[in-house]
JSON list of N, CA and C in Angstrom, two decimals:
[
{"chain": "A", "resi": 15, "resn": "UNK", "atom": "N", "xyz": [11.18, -10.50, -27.46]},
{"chain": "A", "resi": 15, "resn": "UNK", "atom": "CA", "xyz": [9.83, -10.09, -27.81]},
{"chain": "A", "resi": 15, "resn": "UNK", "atom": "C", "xyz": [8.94, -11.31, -27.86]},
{"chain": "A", "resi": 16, "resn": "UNK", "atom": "N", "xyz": [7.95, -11.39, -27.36]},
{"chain": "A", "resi": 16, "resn": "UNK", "atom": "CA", "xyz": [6.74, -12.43, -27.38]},
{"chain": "A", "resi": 16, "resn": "UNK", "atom": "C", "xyz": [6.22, -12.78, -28.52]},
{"chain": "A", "resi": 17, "resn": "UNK", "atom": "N", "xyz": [6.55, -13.95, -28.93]},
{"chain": "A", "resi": 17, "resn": "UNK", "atom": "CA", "xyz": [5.74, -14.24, -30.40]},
{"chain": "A", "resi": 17, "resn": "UNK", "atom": "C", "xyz": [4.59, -15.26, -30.21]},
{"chain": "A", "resi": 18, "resn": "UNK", "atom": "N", "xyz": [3.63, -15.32, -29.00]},
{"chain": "A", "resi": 18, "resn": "UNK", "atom": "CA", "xyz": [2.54, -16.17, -29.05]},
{"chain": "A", "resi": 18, "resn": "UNK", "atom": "C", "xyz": [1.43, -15.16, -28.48]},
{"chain": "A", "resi": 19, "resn": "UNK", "atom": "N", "xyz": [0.42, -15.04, -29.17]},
{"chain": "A", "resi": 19, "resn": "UNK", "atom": "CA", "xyz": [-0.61, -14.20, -28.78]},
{"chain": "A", "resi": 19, "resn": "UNK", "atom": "C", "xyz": [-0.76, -14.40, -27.19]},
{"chain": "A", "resi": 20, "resn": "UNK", "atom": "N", "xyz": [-0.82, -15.34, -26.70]},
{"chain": "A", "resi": 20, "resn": "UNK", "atom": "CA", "xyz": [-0.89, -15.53, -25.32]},
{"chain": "A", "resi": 20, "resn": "UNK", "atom": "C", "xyz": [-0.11, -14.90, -23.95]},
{"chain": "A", "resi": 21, "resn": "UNK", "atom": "N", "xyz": [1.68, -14.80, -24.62]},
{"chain": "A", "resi": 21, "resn": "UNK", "atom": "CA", "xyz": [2.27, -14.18, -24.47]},
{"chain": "A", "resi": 21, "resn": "UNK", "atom": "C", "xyz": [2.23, -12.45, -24.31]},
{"chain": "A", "resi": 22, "resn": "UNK", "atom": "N", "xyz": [1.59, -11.92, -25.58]},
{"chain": "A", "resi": 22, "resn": "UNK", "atom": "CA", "xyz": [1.24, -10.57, -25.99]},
{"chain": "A", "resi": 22, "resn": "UNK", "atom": "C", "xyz": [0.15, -10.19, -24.89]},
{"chain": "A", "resi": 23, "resn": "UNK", "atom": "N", "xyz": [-0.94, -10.94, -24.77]},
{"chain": "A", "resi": 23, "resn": "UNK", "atom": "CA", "xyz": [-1.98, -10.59, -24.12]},
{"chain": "A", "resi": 23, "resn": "UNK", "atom": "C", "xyz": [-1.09, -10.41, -22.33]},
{"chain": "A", "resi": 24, "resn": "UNK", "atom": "N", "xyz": [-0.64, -11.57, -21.89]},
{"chain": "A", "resi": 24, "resn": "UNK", "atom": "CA", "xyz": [-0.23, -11.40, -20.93]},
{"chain": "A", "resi": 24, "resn": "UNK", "atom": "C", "xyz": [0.75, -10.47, -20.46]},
{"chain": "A", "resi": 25, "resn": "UNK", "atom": "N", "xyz": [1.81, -9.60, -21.12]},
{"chain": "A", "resi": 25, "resn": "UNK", "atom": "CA", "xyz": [2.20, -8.64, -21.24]},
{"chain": "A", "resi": 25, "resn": "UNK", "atom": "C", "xyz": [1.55, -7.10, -20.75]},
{"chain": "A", "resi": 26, "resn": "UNK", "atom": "N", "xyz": [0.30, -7.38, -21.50]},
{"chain": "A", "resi": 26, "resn": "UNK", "atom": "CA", "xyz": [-0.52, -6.51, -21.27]},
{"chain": "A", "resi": 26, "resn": "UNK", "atom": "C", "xyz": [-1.20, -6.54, -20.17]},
{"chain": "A", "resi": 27, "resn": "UNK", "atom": "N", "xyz": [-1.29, -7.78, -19.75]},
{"chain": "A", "resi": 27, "resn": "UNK", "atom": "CA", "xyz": [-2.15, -7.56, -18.21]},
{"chain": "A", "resi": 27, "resn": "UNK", "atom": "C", "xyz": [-1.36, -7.66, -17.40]},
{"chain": "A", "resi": 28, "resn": "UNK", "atom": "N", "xyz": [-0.27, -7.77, -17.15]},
{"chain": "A", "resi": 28, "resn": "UNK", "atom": "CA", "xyz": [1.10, -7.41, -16.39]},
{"chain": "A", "resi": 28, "resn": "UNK", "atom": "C", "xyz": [1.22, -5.95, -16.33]},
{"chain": "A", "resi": 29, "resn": "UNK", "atom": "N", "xyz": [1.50, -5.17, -17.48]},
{"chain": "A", "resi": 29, "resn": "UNK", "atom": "CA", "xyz": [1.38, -3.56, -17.34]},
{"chain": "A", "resi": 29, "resn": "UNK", "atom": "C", "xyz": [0.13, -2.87, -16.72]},
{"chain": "A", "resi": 30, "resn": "UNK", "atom": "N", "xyz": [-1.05, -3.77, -16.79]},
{"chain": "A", "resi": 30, "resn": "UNK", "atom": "CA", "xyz": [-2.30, -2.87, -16.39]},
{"chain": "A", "resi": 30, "resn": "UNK", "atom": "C", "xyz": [-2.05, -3.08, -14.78]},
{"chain": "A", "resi": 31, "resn": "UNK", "atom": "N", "xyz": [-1.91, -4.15, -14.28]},
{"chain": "A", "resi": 31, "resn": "UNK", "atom": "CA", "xyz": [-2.07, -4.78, -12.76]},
{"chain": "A", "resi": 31, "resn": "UNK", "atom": "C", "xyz": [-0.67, -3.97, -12.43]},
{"chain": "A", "resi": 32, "resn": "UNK", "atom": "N", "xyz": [0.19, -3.97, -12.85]},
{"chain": "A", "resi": 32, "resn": "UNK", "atom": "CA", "xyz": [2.02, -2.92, -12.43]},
{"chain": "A", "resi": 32, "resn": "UNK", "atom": "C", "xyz": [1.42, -1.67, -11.92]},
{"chain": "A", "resi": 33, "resn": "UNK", "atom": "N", "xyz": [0.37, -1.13, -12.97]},
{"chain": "A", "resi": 33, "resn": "UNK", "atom": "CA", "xyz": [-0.30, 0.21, -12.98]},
{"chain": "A", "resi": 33, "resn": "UNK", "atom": "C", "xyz": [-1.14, 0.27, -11.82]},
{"chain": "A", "resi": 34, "resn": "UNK", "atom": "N", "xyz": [-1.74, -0.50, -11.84]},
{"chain": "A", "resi": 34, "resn": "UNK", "atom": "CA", "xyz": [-2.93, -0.32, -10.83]},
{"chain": "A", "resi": 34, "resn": "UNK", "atom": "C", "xyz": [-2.11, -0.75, -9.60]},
{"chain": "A", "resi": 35, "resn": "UNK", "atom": "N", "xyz": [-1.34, -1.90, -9.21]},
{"chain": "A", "resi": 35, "resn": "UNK", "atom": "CA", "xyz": [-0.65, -1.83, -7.78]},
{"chain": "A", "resi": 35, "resn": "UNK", "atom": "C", "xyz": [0.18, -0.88, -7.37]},
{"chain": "A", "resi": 36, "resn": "UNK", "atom": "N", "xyz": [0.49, -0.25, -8.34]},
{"chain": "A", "resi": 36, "resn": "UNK", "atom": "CA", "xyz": [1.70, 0.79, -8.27]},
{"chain": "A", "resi": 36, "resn": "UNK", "atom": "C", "xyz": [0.84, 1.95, -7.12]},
{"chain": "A", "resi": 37, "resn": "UNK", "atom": "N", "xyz": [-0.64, 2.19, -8.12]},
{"chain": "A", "resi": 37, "resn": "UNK", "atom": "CA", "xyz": [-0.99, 3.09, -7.47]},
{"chain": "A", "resi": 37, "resn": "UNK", "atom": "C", "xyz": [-1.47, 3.15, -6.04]},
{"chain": "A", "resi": 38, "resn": "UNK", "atom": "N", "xyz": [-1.76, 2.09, -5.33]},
{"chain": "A", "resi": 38, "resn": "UNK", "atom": "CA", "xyz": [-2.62, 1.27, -4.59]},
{"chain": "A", "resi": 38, "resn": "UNK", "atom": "C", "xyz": [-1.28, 1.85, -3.52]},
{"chain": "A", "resi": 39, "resn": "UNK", "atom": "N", "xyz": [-0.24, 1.18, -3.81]},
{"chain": "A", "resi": 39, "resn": "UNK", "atom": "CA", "xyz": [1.22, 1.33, -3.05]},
{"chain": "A", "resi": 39, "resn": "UNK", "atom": "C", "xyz": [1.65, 2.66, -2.65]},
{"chain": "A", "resi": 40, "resn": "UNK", "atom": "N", "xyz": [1.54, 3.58, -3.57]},
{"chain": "A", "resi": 40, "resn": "UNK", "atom": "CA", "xyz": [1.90, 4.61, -3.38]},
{"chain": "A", "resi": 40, "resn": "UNK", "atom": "C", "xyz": [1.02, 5.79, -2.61]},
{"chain": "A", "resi": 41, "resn": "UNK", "atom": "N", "xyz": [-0.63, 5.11, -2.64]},
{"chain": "A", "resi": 41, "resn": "UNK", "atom": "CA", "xyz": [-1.24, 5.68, -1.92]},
{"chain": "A", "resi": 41, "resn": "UNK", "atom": "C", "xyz": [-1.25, 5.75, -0.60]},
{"chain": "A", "resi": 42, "resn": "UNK", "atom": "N", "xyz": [-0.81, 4.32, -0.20]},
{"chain": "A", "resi": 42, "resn": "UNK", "atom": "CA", "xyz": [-0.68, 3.99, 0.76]},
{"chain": "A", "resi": 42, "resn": "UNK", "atom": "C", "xyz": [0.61, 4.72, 1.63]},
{"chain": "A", "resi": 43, "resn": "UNK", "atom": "N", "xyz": [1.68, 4.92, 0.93]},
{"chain": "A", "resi": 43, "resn": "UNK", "atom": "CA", "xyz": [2.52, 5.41, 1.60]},
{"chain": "A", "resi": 43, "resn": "UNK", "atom": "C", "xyz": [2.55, 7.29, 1.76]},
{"chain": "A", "resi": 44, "resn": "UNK", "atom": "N", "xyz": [1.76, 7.82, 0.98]},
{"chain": "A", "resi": 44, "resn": "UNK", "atom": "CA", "xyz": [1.06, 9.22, 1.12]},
{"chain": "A", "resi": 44, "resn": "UNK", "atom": "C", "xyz": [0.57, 9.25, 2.32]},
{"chain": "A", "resi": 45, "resn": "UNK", "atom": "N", "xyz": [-0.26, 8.10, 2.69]},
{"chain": "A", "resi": 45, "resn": "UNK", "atom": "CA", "xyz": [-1.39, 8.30, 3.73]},
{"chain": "A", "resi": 45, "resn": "UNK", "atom": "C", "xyz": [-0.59, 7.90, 4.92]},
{"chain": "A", "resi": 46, "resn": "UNK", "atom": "N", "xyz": [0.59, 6.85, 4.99]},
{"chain": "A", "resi": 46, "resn": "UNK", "atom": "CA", "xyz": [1.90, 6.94, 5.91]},
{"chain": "A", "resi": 46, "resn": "UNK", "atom": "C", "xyz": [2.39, 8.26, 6.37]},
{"chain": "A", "resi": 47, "resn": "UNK", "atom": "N", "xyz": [3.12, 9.14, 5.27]},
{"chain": "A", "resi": 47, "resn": "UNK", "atom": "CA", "xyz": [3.73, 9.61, 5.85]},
{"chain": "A", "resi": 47, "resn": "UNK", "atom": "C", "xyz": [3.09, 11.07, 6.14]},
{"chain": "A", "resi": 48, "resn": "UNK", "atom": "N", "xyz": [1.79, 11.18, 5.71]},
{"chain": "A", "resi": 48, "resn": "UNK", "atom": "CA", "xyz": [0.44, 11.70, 6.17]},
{"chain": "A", "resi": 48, "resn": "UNK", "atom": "C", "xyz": [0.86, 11.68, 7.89]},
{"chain": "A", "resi": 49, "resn": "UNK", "atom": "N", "xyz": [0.38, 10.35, 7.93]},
{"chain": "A", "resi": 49, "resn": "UNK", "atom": "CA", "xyz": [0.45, 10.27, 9.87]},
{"chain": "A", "resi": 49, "resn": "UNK", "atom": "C", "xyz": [1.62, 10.27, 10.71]},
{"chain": "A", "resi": 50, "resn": "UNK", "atom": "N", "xyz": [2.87, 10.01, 9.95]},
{"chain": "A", "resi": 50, "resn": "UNK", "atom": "CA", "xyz": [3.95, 10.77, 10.79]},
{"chain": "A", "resi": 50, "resn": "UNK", "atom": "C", "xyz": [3.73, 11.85, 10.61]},
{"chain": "A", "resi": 51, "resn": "UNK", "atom": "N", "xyz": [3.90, 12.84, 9.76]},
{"chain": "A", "resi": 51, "resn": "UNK", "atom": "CA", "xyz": [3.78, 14.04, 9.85]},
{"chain": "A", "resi": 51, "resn": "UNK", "atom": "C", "xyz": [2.79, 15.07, 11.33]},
{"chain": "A", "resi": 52, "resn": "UNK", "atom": "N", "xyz": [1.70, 14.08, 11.32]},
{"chain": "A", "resi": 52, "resn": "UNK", "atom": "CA", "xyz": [0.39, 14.63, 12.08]},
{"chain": "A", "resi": 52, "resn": "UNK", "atom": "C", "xyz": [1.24, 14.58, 13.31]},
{"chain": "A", "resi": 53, "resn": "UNK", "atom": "N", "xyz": [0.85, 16.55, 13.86]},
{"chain": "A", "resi": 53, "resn": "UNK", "atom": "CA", "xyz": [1.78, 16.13, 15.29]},
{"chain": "A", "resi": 53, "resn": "UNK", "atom": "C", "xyz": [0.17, 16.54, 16.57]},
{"chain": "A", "resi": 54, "resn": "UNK", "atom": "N", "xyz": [-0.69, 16.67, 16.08]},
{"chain": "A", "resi": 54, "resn": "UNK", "atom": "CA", "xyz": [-2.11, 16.47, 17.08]},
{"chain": "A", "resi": 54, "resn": "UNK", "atom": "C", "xyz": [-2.81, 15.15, 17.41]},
{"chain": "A", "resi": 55, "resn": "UNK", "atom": "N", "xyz": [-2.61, 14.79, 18.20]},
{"chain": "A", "resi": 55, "resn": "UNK", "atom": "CA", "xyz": [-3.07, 13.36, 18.91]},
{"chain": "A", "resi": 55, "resn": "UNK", "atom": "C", "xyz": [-4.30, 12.77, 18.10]},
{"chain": "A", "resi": 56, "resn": "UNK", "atom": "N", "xyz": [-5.54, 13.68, 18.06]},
{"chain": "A", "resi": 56, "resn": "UNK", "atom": "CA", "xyz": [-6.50, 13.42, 17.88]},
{"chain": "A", "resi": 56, "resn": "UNK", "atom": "C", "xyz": [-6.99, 12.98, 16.40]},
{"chain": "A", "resi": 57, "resn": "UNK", "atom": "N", "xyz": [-6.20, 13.95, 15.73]},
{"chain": "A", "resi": 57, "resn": "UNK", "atom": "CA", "xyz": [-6.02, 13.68, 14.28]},
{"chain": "A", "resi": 57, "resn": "UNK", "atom": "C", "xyz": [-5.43, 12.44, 13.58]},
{"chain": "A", "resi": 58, "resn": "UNK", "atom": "N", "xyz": [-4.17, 11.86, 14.72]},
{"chain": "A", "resi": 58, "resn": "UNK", "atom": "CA", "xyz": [-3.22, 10.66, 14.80]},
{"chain": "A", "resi": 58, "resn": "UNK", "atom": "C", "xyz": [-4.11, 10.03, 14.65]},
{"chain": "A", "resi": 59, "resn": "UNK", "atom": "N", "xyz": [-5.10, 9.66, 16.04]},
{"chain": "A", "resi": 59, "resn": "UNK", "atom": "CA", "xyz": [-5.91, 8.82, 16.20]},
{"chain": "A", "resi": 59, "resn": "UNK", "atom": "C", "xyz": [-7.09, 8.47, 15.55]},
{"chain": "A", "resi": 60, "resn": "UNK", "atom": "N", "xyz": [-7.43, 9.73, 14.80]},
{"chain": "A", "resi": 60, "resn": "UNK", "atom": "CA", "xyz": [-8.53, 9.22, 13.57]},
{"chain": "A", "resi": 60, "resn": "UNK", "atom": "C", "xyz": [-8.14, 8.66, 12.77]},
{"chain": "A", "resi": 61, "resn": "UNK", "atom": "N", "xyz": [-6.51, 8.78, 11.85]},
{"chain": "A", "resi": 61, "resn": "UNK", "atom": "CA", "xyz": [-6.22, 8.75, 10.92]},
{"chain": "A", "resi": 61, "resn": "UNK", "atom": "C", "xyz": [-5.69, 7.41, 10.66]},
{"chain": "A", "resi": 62, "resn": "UNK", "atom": "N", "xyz": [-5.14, 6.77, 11.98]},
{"chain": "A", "resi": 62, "resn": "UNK", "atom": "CA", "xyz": [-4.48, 5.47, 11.80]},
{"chain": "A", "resi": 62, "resn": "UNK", "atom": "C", "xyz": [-5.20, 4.31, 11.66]},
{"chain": "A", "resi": 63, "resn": "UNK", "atom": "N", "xyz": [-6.43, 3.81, 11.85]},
{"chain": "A", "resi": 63, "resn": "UNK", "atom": "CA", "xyz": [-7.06, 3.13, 11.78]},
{"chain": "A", "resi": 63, "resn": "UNK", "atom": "C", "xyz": [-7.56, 2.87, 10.16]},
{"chain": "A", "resi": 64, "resn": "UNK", "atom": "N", "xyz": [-7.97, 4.05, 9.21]},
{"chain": "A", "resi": 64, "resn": "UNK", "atom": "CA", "xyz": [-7.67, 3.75, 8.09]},
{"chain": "A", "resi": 64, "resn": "UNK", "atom": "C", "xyz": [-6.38, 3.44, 7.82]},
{"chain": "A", "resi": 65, "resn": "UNK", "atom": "N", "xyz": [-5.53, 3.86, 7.86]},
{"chain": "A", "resi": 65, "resn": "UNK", "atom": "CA", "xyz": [-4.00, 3.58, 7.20]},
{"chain": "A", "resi": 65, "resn": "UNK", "atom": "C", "xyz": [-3.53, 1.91, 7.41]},
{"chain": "A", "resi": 66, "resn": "UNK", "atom": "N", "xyz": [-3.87, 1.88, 8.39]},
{"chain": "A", "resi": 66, "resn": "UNK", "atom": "CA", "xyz": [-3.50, 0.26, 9.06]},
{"chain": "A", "resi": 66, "resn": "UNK", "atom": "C", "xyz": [-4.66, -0.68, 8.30]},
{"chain": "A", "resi": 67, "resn": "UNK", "atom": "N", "xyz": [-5.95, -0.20, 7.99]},
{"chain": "A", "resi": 67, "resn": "UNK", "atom": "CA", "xyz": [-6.78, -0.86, 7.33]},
{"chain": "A", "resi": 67, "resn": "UNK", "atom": "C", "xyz": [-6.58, -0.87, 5.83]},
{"chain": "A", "resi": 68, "resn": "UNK", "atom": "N", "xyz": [-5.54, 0.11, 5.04]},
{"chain": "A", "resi": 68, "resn": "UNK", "atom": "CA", "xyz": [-5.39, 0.01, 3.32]},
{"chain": "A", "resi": 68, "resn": "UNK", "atom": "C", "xyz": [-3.90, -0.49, 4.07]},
{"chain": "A", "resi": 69, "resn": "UNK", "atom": "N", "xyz": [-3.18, -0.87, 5.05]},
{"chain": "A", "resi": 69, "resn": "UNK", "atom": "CA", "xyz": [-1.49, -1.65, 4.91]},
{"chain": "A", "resi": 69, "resn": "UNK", "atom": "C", "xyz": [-2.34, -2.67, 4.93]},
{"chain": "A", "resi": 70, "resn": "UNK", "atom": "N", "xyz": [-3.19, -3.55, 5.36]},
{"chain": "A", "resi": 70, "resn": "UNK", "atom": "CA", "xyz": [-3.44, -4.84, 5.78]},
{"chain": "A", "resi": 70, "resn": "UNK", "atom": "C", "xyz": [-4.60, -5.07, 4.36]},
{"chain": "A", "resi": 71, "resn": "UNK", "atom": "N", "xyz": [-4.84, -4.46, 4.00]},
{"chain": "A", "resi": 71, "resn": "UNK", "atom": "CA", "xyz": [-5.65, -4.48, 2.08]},
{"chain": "A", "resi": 71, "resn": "UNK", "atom": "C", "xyz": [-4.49, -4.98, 1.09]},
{"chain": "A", "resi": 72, "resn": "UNK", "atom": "N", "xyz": [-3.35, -4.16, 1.50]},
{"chain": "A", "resi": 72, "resn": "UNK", "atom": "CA", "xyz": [-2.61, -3.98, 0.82]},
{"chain": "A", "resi": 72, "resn": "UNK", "atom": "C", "xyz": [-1.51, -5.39, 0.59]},
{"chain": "A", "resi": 73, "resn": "UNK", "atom": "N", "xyz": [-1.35, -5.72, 1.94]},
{"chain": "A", "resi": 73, "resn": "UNK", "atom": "CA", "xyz": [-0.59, -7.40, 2.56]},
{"chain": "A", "resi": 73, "resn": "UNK", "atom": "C", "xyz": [-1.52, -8.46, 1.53]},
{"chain": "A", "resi": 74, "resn": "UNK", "atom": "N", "xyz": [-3.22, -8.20, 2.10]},
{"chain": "A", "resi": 74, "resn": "UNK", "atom": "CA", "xyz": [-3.66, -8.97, 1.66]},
{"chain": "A", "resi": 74, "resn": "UNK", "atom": "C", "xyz": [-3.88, -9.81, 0.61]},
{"chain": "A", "resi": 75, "resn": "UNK", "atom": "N", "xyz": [-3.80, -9.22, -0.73]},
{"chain": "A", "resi": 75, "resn": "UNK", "atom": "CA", "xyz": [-3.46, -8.30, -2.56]},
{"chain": "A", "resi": 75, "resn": "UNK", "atom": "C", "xyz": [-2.06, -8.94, -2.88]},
{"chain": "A", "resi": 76, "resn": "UNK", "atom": "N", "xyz": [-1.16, -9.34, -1.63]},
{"chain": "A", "resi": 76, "resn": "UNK", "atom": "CA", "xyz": [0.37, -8.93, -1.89]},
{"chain": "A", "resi": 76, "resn": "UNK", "atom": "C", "xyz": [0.77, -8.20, -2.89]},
{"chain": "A", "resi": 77, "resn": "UNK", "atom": "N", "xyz": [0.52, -6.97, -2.65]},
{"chain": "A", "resi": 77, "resn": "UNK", "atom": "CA", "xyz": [1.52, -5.82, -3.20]},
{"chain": "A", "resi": 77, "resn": "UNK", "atom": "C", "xyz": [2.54, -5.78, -2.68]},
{"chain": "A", "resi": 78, "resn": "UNK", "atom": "N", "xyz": [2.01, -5.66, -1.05]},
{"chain": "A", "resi": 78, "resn": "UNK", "atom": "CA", "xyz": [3.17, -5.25, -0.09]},
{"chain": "A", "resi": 78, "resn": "UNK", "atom": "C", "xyz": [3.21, -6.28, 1.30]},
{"chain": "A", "resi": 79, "resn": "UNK", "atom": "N", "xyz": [4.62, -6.99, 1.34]},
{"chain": "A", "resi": 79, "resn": "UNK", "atom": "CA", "xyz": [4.98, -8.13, 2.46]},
{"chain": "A", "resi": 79, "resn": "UNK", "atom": "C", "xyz": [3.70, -8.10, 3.32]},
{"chain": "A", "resi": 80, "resn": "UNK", "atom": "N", "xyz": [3.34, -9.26, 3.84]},
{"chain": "A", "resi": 80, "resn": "UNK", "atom": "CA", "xyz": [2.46, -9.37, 5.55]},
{"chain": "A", "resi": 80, "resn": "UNK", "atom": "C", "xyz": [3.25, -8.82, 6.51]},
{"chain": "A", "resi": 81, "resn": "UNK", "atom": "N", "xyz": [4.49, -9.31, 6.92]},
{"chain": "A", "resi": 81, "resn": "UNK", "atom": "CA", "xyz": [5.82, -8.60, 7.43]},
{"chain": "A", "resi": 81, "resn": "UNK", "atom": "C", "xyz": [5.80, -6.92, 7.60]},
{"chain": "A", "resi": 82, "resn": "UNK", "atom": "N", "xyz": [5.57, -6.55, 6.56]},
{"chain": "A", "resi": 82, "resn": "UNK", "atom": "CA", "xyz": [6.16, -5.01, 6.32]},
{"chain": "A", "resi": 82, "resn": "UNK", "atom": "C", "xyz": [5.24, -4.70, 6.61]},
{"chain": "A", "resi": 83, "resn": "UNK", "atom": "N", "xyz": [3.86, -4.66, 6.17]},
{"chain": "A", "resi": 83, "resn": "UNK", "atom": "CA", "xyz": [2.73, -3.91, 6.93]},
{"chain": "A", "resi": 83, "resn": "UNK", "atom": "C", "xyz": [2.08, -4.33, 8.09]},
{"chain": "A", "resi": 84, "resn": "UNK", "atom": "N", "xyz": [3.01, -5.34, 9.29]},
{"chain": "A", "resi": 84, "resn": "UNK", "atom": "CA", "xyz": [2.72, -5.38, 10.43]},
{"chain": "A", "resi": 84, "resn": "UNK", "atom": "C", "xyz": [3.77, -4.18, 11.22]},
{"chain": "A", "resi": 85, "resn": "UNK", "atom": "N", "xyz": [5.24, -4.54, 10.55]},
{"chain": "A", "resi": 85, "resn": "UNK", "atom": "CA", "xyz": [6.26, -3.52, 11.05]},
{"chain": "A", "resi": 85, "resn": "UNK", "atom": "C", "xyz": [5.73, -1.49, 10.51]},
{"chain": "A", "resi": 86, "resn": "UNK", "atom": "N", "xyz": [5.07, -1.89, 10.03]},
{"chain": "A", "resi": 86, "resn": "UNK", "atom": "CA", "xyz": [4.77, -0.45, 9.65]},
{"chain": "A", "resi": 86, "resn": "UNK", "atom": "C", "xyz": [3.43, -0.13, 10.66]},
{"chain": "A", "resi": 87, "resn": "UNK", "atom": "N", "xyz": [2.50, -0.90, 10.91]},
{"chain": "A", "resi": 87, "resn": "UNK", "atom": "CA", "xyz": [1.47, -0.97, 11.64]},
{"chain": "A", "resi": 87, "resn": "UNK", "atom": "C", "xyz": [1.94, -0.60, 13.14]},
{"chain": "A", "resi": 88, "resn": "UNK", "atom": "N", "xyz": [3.21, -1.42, 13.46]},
{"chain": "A", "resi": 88, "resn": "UNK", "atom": "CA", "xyz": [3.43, -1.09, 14.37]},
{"chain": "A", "resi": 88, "resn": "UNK", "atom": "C", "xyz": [3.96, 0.17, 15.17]},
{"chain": "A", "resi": 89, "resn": "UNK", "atom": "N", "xyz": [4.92, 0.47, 14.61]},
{"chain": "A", "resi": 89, "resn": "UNK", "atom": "CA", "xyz": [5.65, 2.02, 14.50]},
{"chain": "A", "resi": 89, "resn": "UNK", "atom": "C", "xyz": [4.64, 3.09, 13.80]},
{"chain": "A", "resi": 90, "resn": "UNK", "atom": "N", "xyz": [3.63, 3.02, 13.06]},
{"chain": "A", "resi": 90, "resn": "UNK", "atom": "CA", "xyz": [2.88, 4.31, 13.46]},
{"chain": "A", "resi": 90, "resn": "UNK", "atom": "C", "xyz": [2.11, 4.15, 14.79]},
{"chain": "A", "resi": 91, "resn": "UNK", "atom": "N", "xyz": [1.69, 2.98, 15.21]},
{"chain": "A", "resi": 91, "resn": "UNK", "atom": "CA", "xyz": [0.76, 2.81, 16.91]},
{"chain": "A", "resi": 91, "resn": "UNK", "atom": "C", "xyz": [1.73, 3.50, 17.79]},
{"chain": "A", "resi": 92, "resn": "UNK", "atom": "N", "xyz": [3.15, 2.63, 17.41]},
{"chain": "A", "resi": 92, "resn": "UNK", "atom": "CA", "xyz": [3.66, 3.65, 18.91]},
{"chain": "A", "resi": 92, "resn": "UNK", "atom": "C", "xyz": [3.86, 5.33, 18.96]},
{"chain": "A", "resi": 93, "resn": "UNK", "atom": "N", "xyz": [3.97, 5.54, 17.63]},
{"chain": "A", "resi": 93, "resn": "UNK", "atom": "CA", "xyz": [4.31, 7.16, 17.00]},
{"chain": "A", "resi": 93, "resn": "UNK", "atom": "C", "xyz": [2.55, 8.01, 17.72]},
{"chain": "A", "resi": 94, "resn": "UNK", "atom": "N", "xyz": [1.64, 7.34, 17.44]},
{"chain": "A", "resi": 94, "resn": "UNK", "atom": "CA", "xyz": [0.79, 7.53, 17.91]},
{"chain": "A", "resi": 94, "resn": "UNK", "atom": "C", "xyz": [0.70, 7.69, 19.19]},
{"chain": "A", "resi": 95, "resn": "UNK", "atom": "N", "xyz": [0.92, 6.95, 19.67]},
{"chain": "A", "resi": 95, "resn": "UNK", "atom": "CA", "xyz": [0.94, 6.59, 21.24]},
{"chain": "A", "resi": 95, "resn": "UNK", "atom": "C", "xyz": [1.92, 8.36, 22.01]},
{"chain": "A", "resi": 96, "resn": "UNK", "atom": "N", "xyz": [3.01, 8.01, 21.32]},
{"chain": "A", "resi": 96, "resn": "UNK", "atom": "CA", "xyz": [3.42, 8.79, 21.46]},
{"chain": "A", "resi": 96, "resn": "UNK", "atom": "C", "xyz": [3.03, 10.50, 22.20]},
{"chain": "A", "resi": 97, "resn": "UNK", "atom": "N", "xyz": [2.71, 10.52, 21.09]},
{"chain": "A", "resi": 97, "resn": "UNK", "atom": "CA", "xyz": [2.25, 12.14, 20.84]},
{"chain": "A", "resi": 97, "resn": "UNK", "atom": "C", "xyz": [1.26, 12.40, 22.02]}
]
């Protein structure tokens, strides 16, 4: 347990920022598997350009690897492509 006010405080802004990236993360992967799901081209193609724009928000922030939201960037383009 933290016995320096400094400590205490920082605790607390550790749980608020956990909270708030948590959500940031998880939105992000809604709106993922949002666009696999999408099996109409057109809809693909509206949709990925945001998604790739909150993975690369998201890199940016480091919530989530630079790495992982290029490999994720990539495989919805071709999923896209795809269809």
């Amino acid at each position: 347990m933290a016995n320096h006010q400094s400590a205490k405080k920082r605790i607390r802004q550790i749980q608020k920022r956990r909270l708030h990236n948590k959500y940031y993360a998880k939105t992000a992967r809604n709106a993922v598997k949002t666009l696999r799901g999408t099996s109409e081209k057109e809809a693909a193609q509206e949709l990925l350009p945001k998604v790739a724009s909150m993975l690369d928000k998201l890199a940016k922030k480091n919530i989530i690897h630079k790495n992982k939201a290029a490999n994720l960037k990539s495989k919805l383009t071709k999923h896209v492509n795809t269809l």
